[in-house]
PDB file of C-alpha atoms in Angstrom:
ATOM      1  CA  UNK A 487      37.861 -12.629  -0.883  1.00 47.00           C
ATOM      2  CA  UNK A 488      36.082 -10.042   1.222  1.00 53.00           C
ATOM      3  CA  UNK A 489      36.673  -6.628   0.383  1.00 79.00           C
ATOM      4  CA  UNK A 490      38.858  -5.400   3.205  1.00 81.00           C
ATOM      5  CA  UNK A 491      40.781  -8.651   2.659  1.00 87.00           C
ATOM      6  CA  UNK A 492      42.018  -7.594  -0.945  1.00 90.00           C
ATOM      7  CA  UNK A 493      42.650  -3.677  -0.099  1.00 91.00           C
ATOM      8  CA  UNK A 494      44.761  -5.221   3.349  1.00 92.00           C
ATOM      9  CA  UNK A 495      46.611  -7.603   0.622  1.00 93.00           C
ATOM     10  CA  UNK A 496      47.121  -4.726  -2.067  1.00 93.00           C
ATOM     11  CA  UNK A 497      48.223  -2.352   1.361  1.00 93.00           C
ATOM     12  CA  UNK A 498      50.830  -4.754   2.222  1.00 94.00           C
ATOM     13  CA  UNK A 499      51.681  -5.762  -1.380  1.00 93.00           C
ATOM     14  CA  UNK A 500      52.231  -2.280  -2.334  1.00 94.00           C
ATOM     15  CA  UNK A 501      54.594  -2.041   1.185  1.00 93.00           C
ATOM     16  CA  UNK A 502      56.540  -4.721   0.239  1.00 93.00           C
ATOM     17  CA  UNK A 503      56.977  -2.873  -3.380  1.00 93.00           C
ATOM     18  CA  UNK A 504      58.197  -0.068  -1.544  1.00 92.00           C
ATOM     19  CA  UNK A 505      55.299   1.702  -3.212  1.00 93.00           C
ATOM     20  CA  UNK A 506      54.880   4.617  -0.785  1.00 91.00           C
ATOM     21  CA  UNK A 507      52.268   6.522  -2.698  1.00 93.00           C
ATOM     22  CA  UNK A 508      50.004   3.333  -3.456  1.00 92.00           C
ATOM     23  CA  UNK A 509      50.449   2.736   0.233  1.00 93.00           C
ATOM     24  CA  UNK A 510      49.396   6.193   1.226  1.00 92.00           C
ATOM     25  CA  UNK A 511      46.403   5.471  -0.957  1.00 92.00           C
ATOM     26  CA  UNK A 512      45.635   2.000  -0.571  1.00 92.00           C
ATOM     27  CA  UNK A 513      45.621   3.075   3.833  1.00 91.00           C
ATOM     28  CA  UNK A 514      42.669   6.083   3.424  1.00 90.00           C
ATOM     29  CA  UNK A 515      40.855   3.523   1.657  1.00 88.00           C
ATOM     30  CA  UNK A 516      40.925   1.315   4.725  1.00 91.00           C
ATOM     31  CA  UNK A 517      38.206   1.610   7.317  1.00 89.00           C
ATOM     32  CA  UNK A 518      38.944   0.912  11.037  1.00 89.00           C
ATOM     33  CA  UNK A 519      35.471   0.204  12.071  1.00 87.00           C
ATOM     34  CA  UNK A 520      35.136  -2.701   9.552  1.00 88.00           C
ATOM     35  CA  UNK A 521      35.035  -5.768  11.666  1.00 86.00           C
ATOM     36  CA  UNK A 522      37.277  -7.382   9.461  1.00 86.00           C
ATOM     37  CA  UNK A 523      40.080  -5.099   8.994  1.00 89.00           C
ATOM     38  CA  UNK A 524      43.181  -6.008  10.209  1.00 90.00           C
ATOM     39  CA  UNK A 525      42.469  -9.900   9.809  1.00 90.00           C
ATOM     40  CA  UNK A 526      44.453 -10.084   6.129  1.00 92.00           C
ATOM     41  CA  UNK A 527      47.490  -8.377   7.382  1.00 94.00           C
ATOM     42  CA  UNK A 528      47.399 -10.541  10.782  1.00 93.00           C
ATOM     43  CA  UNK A 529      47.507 -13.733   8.689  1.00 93.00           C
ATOM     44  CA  UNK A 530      50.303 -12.762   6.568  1.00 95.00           C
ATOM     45  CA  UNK A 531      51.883 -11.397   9.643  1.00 96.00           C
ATOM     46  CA  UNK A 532      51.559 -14.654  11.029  1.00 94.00           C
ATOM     47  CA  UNK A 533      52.541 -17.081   7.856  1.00 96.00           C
ATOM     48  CA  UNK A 534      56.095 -14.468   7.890  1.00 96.00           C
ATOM     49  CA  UNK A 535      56.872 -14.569  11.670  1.00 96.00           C
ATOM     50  CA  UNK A 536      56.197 -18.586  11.637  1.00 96.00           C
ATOM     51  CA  UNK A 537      58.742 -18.385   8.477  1.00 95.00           C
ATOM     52  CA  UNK A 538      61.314 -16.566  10.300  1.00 95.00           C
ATOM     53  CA  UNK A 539      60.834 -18.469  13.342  1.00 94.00           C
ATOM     54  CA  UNK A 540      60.081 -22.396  12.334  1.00 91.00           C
ATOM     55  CA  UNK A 541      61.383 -23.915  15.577  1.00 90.00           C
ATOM     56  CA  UNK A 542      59.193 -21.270  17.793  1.00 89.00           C
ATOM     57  CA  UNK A 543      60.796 -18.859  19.839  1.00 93.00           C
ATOM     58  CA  UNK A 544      61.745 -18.198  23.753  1.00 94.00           C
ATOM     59  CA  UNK A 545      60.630 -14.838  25.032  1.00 94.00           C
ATOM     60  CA  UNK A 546      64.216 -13.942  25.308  1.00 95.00           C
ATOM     61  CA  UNK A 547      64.533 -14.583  21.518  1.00 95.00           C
ATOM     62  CA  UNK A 548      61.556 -12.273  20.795  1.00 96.00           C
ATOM     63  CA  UNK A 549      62.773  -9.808  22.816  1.00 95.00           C
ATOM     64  CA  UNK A 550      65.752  -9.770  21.066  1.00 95.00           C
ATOM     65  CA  UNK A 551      64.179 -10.060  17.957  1.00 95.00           C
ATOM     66  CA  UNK A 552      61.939  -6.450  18.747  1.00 95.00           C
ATOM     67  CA  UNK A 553      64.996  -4.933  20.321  1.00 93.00           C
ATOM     68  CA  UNK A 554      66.780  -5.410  16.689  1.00 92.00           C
ATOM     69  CA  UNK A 555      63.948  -4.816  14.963  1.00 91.00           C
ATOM     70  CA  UNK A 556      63.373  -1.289  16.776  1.00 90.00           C
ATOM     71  CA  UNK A 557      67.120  -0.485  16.468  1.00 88.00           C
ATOM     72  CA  UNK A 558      67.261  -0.315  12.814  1.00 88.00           C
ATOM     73  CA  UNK A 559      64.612   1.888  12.292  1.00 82.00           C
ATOM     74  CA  UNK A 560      65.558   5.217  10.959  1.00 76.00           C
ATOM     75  CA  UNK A 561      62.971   6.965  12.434  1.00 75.00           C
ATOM     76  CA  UNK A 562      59.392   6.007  14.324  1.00 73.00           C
ATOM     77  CA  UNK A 563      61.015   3.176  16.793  1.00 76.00           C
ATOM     78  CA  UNK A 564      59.508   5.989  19.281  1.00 79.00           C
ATOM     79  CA  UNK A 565      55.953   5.072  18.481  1.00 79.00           C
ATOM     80  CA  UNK A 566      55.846   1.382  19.008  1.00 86.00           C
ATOM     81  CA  UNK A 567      55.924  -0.460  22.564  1.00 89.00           C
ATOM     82  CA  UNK A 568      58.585  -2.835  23.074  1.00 92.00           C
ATOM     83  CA  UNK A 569      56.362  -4.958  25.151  1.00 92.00           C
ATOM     84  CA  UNK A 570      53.673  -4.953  22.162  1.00 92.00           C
ATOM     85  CA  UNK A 571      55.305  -6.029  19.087  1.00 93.00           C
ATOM     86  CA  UNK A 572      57.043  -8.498  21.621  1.00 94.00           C
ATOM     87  CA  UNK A 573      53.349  -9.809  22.442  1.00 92.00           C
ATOM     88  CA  UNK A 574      52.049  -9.342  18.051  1.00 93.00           C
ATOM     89  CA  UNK A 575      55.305 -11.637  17.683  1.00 95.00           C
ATOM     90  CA  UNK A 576      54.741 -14.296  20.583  1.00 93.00           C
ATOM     91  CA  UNK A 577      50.893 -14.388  18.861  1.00 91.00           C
ATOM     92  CA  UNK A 578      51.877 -14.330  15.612  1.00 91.00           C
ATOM     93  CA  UNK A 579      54.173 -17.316  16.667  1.00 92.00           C
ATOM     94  CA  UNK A 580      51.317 -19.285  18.146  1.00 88.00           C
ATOM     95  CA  UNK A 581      48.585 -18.046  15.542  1.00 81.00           C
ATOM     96  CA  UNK A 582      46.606 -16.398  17.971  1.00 68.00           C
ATOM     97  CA  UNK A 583      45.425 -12.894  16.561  1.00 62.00           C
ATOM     98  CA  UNK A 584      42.861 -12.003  19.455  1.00 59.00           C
ATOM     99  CA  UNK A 585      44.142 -13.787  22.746  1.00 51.00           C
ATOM    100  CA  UNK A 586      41.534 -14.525  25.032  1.00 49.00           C
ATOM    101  CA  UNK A 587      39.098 -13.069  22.630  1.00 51.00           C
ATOM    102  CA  UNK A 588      40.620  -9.409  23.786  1.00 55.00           C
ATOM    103  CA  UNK A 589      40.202  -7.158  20.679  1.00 60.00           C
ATOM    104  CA  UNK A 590      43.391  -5.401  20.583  1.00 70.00           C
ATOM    105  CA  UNK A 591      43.738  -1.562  19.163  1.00 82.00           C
ATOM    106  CA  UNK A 592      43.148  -2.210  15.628  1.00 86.00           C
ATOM    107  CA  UNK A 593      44.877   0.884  14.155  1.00 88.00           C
ATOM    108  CA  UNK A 594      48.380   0.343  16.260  1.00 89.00           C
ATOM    109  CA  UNK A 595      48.147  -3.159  15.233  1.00 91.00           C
ATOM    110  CA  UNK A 596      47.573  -3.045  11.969  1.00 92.00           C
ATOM    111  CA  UNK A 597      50.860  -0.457  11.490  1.00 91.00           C
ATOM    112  CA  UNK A 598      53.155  -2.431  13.710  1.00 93.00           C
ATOM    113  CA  UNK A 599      52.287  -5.839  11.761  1.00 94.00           C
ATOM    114  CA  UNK A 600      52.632  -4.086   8.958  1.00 94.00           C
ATOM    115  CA  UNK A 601      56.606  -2.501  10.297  1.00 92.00           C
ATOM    116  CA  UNK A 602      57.151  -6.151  11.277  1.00 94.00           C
ATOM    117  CA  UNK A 603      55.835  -7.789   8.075  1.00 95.00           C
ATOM    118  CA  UNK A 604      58.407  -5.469   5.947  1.00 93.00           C
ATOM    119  CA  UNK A 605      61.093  -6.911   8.459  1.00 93.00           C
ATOM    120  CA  UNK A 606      60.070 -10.562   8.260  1.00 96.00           C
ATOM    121  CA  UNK A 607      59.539 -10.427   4.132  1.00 95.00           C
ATOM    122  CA  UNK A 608      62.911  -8.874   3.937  1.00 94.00           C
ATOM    123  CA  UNK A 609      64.970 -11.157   6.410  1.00 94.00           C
ATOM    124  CA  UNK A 610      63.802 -14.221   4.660  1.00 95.00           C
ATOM    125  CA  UNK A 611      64.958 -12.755   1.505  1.00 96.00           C
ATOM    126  CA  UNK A 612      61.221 -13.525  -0.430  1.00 95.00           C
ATOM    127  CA  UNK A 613      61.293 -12.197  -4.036  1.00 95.00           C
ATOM    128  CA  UNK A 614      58.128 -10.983  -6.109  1.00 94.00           C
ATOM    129  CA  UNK A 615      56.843 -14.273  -6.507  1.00 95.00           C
ATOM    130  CA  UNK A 616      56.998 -15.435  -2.863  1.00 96.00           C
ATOM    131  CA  UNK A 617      55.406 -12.040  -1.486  1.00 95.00           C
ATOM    132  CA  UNK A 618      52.729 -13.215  -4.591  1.00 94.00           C
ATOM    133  CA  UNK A 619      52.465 -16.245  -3.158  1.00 95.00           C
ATOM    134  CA  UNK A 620      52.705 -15.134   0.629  1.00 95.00           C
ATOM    135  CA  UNK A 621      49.515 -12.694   0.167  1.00 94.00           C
ATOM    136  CA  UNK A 622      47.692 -15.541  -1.438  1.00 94.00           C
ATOM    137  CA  UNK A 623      48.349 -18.319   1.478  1.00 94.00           C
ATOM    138  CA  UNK A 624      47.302 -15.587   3.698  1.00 94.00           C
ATOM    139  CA  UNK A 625      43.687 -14.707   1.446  1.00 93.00           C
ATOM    140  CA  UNK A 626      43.089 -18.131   1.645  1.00 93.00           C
ATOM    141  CA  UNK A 627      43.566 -17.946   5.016  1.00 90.00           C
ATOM    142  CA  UNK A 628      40.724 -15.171   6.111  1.00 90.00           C
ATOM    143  CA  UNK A 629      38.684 -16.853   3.521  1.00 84.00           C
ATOM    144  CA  UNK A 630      39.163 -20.470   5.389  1.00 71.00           C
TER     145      UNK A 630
END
């Protein structure tokens, strides 16, 4: 495993512990630039979204989805584009991370996935093993 691909994996493994400083920590550590960054949190993005959504989804649905998703934050729903998570989802759904090879803004990416990976991890109810197991399907992912 790549170096940005564990500190992405121990960023959103510390998230889904709901261990804010480790977070705050584990994101300075992080570096933008790095070609690779954002790739280990866009798998597991992925694997969760595909979880939630098995069948697939209609745009409609995602919409709906986002809508929810942006209602039921306490704070910060402000700083996210509908129309953007609704496009990370309909990717994430069809496992495309860079359409058209168009290299989206890593840094807003990387924070919405990361908003929407909470959601996902929560709504399908995955305990301490399955995030375990959901950061390791998605290593072995980058790493394929």
């Amino acid at each position: 495993m790549t170096s940005v691909t564990s500190k992405e994996l121990e960023l959103l493994g510390a998230l889904l512990a709901f261990d804010f400083i480790g977070f705050a920590q584990k994101s300075a550590a992080l570096d933008p630039a790095d070609p690779h960054y954002g790739q280990a949190v866009g798998a597991a993005f992925g694997i969760a979204v595909r979880r939630r959504f098995p069948r697939g989804a209609t745009p409609r649905e995602v919409s709906g989805y986002v809508a929810d998703v942006l209602g039921s934050l306490d704070a910060g729903a402000e700083d996210f584009d509908p129309a953007f998570l609704e496009r990370l989802v309909s990717d994430g759904l069809s496992g495309d991370t860079e359409p058209d090879g168009e290299r989206l803004d890593p840094e807003t990416t990387i924070q919405a996935r990361l908003v929407l990976t909470l959601r996902l991890v929560r709504e399908l109810s995955l305990g301490p093993d399955q995030q375990r197991e959901l950061l390791a399907e998605a290593a072995h992912r980058v790493a394929v």
